[in-house]
Coordinates of C-alpha atoms and ligand atoms in Angstrom, one line a residue:
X1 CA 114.5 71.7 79.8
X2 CA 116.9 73.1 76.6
X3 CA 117.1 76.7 75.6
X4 CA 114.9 75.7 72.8
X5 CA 115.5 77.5 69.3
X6 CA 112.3 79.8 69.5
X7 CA 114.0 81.3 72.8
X8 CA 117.3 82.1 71.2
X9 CA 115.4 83.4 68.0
X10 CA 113.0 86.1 70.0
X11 CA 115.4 87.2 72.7
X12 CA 118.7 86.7 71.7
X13 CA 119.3 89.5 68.8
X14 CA 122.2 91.1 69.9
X15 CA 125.5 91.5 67.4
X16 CA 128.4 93.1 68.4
X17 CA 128.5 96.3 66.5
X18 CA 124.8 96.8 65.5
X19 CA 123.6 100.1 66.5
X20 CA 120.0 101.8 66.2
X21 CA 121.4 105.4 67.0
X22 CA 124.2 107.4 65.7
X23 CA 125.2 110.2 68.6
X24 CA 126.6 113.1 67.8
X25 CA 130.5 113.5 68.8
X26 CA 130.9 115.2 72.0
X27 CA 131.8 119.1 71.6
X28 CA 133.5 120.6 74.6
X29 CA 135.6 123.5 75.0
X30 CA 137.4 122.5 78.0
X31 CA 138.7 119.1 78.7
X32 CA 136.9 116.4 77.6
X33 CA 133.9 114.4 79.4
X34 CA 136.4 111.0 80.0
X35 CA 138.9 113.4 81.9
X36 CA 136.6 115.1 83.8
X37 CA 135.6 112.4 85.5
X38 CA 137.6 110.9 87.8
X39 CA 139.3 107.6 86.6
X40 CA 137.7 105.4 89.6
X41 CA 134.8 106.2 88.5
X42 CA 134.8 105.3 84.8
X43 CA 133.5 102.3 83.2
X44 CA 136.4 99.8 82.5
X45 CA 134.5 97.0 81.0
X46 CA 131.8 97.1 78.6
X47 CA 128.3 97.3 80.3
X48 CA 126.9 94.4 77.9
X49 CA 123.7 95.5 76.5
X50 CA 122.6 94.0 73.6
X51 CA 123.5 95.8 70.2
X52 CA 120.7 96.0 68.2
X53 CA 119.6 97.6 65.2
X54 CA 116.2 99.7 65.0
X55 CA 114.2 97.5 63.2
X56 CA 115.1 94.3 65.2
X57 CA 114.0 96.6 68.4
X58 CA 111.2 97.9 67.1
X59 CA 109.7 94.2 65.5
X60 CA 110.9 92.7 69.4
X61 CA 108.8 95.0 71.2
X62 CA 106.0 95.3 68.8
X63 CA 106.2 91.1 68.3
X64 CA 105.9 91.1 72.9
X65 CA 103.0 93.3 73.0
X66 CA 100.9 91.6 70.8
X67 CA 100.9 88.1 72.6
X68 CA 99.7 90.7 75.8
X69 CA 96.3 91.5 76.4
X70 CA 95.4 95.0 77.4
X71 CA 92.4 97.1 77.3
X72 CA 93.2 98.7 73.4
X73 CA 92.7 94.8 72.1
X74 CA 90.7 92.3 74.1
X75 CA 87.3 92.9 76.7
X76 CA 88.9 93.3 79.9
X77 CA 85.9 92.3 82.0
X78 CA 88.4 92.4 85.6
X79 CA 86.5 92.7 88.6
X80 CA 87.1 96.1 91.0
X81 CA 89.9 97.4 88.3
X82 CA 87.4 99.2 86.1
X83 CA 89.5 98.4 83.1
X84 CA 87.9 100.7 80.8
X85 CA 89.0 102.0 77.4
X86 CA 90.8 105.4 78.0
X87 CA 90.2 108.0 75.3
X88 CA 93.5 108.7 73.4
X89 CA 92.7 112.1 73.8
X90 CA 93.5 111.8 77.5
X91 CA 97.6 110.8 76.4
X92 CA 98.0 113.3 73.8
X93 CA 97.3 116.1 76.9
X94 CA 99.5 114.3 79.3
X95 CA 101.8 114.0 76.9
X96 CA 101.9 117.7 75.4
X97 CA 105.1 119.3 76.6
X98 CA 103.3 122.7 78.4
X99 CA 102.9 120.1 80.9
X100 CA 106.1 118.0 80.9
X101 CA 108.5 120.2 80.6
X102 CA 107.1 122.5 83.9
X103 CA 109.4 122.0 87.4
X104 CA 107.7 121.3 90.4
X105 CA 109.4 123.9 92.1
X106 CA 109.4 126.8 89.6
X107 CA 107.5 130.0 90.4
X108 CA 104.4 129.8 91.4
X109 CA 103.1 132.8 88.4
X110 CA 105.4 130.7 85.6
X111 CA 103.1 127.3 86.2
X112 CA 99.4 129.0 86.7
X113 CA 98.1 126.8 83.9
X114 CA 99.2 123.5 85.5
X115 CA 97.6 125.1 88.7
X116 CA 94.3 125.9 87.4
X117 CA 94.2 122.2 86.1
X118 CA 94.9 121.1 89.5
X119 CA 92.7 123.3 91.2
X120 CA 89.7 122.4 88.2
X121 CA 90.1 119.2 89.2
X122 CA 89.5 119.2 92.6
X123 CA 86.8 121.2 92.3
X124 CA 85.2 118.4 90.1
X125 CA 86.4 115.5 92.4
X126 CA 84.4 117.9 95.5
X127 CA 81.4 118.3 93.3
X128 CA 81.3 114.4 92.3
X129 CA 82.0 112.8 95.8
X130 CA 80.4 115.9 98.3
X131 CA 83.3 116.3 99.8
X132 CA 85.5 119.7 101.1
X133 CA 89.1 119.4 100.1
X134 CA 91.3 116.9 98.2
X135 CA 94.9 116.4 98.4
X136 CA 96.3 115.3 95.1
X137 CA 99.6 113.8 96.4
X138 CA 98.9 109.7 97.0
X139 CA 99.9 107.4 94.1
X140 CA 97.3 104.8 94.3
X141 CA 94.2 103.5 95.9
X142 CA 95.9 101.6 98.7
X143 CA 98.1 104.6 99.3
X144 CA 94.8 107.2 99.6
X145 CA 93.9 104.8 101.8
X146 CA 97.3 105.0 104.5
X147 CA 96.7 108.9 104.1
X148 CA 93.6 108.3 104.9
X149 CA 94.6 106.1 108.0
X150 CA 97.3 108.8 109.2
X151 CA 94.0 111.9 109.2
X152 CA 92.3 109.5 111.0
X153 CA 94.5 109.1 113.6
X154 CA 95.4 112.9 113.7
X155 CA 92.4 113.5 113.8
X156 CA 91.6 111.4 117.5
X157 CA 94.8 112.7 118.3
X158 CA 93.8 116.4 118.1
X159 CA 91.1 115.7 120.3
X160 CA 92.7 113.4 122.9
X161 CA 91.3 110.1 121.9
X162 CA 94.5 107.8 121.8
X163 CA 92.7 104.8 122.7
X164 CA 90.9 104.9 119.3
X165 CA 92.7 101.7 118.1
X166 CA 90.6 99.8 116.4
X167 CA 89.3 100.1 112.3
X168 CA 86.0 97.9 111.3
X169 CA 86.4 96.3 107.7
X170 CA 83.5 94.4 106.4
X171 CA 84.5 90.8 105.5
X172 CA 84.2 91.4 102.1
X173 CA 86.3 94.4 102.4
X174 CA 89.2 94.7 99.0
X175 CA 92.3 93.6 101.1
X176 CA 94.2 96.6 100.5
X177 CA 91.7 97.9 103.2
X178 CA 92.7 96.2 106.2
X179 CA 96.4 96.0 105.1
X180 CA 96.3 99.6 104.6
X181 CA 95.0 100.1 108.6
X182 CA 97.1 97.0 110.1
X183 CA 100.4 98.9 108.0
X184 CA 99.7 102.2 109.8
X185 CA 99.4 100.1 113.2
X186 CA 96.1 100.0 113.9
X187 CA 93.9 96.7 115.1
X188 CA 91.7 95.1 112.2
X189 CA 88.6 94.1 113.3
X190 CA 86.4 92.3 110.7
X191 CA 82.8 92.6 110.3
X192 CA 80.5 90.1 109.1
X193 CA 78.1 90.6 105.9
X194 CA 74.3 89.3 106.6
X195 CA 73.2 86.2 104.1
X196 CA 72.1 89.3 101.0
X197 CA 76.0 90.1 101.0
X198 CA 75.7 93.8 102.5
X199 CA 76.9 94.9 106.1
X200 CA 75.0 93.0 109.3
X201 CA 73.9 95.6 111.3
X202 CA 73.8 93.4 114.3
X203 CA 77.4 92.7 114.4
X204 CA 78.5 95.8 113.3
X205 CA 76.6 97.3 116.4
X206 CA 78.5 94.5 118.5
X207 CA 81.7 96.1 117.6
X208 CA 81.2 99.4 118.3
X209 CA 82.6 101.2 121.5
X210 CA 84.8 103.4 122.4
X211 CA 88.0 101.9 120.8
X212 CA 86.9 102.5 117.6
X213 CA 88.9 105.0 115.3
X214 CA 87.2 104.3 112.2
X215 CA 85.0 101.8 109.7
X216 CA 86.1 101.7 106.0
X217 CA 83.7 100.8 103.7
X218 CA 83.5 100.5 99.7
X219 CA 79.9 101.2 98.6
X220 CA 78.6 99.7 96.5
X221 CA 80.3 97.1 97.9
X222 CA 83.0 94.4 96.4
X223 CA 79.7 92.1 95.8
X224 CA 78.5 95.1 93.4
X225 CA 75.5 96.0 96.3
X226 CA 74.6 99.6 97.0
X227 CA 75.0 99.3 101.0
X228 CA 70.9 100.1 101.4
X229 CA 71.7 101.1 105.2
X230 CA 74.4 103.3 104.5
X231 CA 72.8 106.1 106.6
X232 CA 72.3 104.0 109.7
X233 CA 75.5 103.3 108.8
X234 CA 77.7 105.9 109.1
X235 CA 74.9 107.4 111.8
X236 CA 75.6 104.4 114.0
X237 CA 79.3 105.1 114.0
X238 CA 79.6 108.5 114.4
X239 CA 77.2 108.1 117.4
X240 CA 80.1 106.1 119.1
X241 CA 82.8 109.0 117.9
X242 CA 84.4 106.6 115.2
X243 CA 85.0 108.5 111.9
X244 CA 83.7 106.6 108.1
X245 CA 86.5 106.3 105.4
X246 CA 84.8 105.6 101.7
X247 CA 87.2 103.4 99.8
X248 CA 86.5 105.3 96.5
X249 CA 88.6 102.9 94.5
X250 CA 85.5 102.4 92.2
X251 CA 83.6 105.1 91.9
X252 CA 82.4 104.3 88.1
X253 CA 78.7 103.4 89.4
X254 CA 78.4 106.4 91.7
X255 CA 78.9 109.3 89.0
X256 CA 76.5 111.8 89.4
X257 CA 74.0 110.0 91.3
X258 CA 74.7 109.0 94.6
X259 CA 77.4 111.1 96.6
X260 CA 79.8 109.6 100.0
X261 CA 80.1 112.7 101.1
X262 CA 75.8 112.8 101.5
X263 CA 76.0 109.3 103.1
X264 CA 77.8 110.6 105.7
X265 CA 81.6 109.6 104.8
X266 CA 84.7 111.2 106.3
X267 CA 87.4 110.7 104.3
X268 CA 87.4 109.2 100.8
X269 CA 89.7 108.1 98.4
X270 CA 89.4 108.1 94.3
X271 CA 91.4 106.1 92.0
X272 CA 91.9 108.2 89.0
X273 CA 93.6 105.4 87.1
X274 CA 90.4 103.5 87.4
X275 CA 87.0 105.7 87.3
X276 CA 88.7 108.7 85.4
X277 CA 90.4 106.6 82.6
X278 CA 94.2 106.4 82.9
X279 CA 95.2 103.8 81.6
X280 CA 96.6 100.8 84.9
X281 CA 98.1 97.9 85.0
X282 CA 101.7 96.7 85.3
X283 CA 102.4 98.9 88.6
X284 CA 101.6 102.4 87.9
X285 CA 101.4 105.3 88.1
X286 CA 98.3 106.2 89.8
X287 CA 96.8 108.7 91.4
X288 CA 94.3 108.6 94.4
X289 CA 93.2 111.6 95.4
X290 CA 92.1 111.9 99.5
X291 CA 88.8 114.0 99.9
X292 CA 87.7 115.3 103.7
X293 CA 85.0 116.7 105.1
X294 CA 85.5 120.5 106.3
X295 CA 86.8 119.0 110.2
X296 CA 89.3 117.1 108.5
X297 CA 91.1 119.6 106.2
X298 CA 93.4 120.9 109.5
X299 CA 95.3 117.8 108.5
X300 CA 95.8 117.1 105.3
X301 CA 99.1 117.0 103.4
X302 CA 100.0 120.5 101.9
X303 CA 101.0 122.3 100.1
X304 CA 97.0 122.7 98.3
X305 CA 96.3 125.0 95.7
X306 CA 94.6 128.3 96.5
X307 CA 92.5 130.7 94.1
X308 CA 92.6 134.3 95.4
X309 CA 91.4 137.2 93.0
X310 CA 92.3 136.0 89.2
X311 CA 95.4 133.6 90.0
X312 CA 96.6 130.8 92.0
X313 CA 99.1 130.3 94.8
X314 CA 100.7 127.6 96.8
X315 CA 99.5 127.0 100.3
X316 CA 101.5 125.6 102.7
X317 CA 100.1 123.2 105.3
X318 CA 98.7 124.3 108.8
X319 CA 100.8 122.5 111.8
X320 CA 98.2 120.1 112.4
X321 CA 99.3 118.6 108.9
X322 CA 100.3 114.9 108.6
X323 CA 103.0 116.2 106.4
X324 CA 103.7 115.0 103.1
X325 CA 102.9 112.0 101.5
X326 CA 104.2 111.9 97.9
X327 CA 106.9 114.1 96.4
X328 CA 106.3 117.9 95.0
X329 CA 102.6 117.7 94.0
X330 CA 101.9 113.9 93.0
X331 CA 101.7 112.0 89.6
X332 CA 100.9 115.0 87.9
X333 CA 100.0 112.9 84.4
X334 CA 97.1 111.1 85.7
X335 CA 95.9 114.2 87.1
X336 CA 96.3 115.9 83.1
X337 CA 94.0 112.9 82.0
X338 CA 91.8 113.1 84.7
X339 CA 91.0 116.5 84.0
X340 CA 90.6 116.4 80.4
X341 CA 87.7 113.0 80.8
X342 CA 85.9 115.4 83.0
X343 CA 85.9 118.2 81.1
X344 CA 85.3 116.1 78.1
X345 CA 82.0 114.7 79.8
X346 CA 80.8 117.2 81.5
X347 CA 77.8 116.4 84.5
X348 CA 75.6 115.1 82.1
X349 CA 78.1 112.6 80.1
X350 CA 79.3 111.4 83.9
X351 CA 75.8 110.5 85.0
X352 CA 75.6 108.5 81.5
X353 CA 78.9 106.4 81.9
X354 CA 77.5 105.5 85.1
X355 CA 73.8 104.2 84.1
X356 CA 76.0 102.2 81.0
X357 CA 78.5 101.0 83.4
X358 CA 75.3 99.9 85.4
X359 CA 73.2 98.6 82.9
X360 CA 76.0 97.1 81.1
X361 CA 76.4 94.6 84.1
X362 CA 73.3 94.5 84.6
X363 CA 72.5 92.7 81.3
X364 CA 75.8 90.8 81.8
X365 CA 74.3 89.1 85.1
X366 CA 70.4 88.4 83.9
X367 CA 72.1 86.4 80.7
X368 CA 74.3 84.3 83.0
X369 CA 72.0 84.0 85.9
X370 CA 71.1 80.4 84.6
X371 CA 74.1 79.1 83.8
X372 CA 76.2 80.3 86.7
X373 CA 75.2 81.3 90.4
X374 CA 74.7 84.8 90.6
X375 CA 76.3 85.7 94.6
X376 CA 74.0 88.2 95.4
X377 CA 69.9 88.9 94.5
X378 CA 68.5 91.6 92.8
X379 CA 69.9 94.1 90.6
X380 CA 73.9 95.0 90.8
X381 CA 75.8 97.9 90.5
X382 CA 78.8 98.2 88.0
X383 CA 79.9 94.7 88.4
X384 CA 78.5 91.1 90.1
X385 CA 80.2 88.0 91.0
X386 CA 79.2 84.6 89.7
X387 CA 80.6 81.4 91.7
X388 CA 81.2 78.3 89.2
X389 CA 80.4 75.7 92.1
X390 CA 76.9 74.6 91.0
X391 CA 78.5 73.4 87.6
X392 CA 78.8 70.4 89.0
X393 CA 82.7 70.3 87.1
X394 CA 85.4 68.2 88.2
X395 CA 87.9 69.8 89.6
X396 CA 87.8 72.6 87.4
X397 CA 88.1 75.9 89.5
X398 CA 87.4 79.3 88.8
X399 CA 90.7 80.3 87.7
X400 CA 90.6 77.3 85.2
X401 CA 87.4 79.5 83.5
X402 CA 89.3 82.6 83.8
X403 CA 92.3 80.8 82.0
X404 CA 90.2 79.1 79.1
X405 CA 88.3 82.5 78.4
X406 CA 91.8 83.5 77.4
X407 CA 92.1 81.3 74.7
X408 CA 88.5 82.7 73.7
X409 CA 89.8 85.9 73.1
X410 CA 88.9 87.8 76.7
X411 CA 91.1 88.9 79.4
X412 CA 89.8 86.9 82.4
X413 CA 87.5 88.7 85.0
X414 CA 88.7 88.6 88.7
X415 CA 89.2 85.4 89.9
X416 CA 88.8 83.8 93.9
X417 CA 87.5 87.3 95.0
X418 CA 85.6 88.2 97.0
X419 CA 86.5 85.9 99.6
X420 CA 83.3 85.1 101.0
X421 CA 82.3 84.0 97.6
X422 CA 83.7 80.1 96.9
X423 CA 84.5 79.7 93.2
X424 CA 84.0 83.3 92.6
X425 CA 84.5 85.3 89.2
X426 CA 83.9 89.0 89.6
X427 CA 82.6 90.4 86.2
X428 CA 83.0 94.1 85.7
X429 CA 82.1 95.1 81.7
X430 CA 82.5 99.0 82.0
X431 CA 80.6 101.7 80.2
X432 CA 82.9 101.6 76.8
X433 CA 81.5 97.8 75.6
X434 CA 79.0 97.4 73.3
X435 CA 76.3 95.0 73.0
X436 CA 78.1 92.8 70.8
X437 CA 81.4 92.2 72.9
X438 CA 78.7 91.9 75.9
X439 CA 77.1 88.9 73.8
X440 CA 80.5 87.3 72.6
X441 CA 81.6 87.3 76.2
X442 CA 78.0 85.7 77.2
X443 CA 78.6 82.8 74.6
X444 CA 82.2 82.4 75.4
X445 CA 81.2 82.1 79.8
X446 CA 78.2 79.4 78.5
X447 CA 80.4 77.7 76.0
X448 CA 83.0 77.0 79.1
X449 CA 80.5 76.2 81.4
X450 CA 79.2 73.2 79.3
X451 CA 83.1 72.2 78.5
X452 CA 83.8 72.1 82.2
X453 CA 81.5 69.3 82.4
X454 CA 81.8 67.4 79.4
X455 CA 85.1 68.0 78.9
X456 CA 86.5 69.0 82.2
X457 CA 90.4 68.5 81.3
X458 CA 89.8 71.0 78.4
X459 CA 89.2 74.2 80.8
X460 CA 92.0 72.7 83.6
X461 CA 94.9 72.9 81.3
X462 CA 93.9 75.9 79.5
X463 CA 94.9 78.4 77.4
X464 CA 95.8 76.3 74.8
X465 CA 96.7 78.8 72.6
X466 CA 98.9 81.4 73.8
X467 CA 102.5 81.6 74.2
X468 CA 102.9 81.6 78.0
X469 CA 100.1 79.0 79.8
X470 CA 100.1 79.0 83.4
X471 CA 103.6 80.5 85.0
X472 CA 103.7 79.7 88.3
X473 CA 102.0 82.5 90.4
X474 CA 103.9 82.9 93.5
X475 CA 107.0 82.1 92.0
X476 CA 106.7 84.8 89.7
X477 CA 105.6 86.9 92.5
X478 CA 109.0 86.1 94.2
X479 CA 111.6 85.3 92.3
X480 CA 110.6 87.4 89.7
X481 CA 112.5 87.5 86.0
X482 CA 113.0 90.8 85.2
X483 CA 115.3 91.2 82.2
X484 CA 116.2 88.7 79.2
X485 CA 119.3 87.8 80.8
X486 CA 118.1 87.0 83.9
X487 CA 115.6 84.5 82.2
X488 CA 118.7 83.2 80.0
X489 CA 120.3 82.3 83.0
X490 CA 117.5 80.9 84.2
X491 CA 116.8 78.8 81.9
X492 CA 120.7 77.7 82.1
X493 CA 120.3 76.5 85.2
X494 CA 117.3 74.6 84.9
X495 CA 119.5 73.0 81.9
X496 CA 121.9 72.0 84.0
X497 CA 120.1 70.6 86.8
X498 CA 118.3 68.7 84.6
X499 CA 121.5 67.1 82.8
Ligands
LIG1 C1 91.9 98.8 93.2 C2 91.3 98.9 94.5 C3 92.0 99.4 95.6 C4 93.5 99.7 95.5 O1 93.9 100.7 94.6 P1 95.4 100.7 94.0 O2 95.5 101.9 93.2 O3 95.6 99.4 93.3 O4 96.3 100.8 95.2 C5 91.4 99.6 96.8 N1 90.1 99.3 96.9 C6 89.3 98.8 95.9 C7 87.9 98.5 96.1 C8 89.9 98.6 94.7 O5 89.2 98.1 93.7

């Protein structure tokens, strides 16, 4: 394999001498900057970037993002991420510099504003999930869910109940679930979902004693079933001490009708970056928010905002706290956006973007029902998963679909997940589609379909028209290629092993 022309021509731009800014000359009135630092530690050797000029930047990055996909161009129909559009509107607050020029530790009566926000938006987050208190501070679903794993053992602690060891995760449990209790030491213990894809009662009863620390649960669940037990549920559990953690990752089928905190949930966890429309993807940031019932605040991280008369203050945590767990006050940006899509709804617009989001899938599922296997019965919540293996294809899997709706124009939906599903895509459409993108999507899933069996070679060596086909997964995963020179030398390599 050569460094083929194409490659030098997109990433190799650099010319010594081109520049894109001019700097202003250093003004100092005492010595200047190169003697003030001490000659060890000054750059003898050029650093090497590339010289470039603006427009040559400018086309490079524009020219990269348009062979991505991303929620602003394509249907992003990706299973459990709730890739919805997020409102522009949501950016140009996050953005505006009342916000990002404040310091974390500046005085408490300079940064009210940012504090009412914060203090706004948990009251929402209670009001939505029926919970007591949030802390703001985690950076992401799977680390709400840690937090949440530290309050639960605190929480045993405080009352003497060390031998509280074990955490029950339904089979079909998103894996950041049991990873998340097996990180903070605790012992996974599966639990098996009964033939309609919900939680079996009888081995869930099976597994209760008086080890238990806690169940997590996601509901409506990673099949897109409302758990219809859900208050023998969390009854059953609580009976035998153990405490119920909501994995709130997805709560966009759940606004304003249906609240963990009335099912009987402990602790809960909310992904902003999914339900409240910051835009994910490509590692971060998140926020994800840990709500507790009223015998759980003792222990949450502090500081938390307080309201007393007209103004807000800083409270610091009680010494049952599990401390910290996120610099100063948490991703702060996500929190601006968060705040502004609620306010910008209001109750009644929430309760809407659920029944669309419903609705939406819904639809999605009834039109594929006959060309694909529908997991689960009945209706779904916000998303349903589909398994490919009654196509009766050759060899073509479900990533092969995901990868040839690609060249269709769609970002794949969530491929080989859940588990207990064989072949499994997991559609989620969102709220923010139409109808029309719903349909093209429809046509595009039964167009494959047919392809993978008259054509099945087609739909396994797909995309066939995009720039990058099928990298290699856990190589990329590895040994990953993080900058255009490590990729140069990459492909150098591969050049010379090959001559
Ligand atoms: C996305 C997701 C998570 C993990 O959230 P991150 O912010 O990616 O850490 C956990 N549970 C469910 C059900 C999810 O969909």
């Amino acid at each position: 394999m050569l460094i083929s022309q194409d490659d030098r021509l997109s990433f190799e731009k650099s010319k010594s001498g081109r520049r894109a800014v001019t700097l202003p000359s250093a003004r100092f009135s005492g010595e200047s900057p190169t003697k003030a630092v001490s000659s060890g530690l000054l750059r003898q050797t050029s650093i090497g970037f590339p010289e470039l000029s603006e427009s040559d930047i400018v086309r490079h990055f524009i020219n990269l993002s348009r062979k991505n996909f991303s929620v602003d161009t394509h249907f992003y129909p990706l299973g459990s991420c709730t890739m919805k559009y997020n409102p522009k509107v949501n950016e140009w607050a996050a953005r505006n510099e009342k916000f990002t020029a404040l310091h974390p530790l500046q005085e408490e009566s300079t940064a009210q504003g940012m504090m009412e926000i914060l203090w706004e938006l948990e009251g929402g987050l209670k009001e939505i999930s029926g919970m007591d208190r949030f802390t703001l501070q985690p950076a992401a679903g799977a680390h709400g869910e840690l937090t949440g794993m530290m309050l639960v053992r605190a929480y045993h602690a405080s009352r003497g109940e060390t031998k509280r060891t074990k955490v029950l995760v339904p089979d079909s449990s998103h894996g950041t679930n049991p990873a998340s209790a097996a990180l903070f030491g605790f012992h996974v213990v599966e639990i098996k979902s009964d033939s309609r894809g919900r939680v079996d009662l009888e081995d869930l009863k099976q597994h209760l004693d008086d080890h238990v620390a806690c169940l997590m649960l996601t509901n409506p669940n990673t099949l897109g079933l409302f758990e219809k037990n859900i208050l023998e549920i969390t009854k059953l559990v609580h009976q035998h001490g153990g405490l119920l953690y909501y994995d709130g990752a997805n709560l966009n089928p759940l606004l304003g009708i249906a609240r963990p905190g009335d099912m009987g949930f402990d602790i809960i966890h909310i992904n902003l970056h999914k339900t409240f429309s910051t835009p994910h993807g490509g590692g971060g940031p998140g926020a994800g928010p840990v709500g507790v019932k009223k015998h759980l605040i003792p222990f949450l991280p502090g500081p938390l905002v307080e309201k007393a008369g007209g103004s807000y203050r800083w409270a610091d945590a009680g010494p049952q706290s599990i401390g910290r767990v996120k610099l100063f006050h948490g991703n702060i940006g996500v929190m601006v956006r968060a705040y502004v899509y609620l306010k910008m709804l209001g109750k009644e617009g929430l309760r809407k973007v659920s029944e669309a989001a419903i609705l939406n899938a819904n639809y999605m599922k009834e039109c594929l029902k006959d060309t694909f296997t529908v997991a689960t019965q009945g209706p779904c919540m916000h998303e349903f998963v589909l398994s490919i293996k009654s196509l009766g294809a050759q060899g073509v899997h479900a990533g092969d679909v995901g990868k040839r709706l690609l060249d269709f124009g769609f970002h794949a939906p969530t491929v080989h997940f859940p588990l207990v599903v064989p072949e499994a895509l997991m559609i989620e459409p969102t709220e923010t589609e139409s109808r029309e993108t719903l349909d093209l999507f429809i046509e595009a899933m039964k167009a494959i379909a047919d392809e993978a069996v008259s054509d099945p070679e087609k739909v396994k060596t797909a995309p066939h028209t995009l720039p990058v086909r099928r990298p290699n997964d856990v190589l990329a995963a590895r040994k990953p290629i993080l900058s255009y020179r490590d990729q140069l030398r990459e492909k150098m390599l591969l050049a010379e092993a090959a001559a």
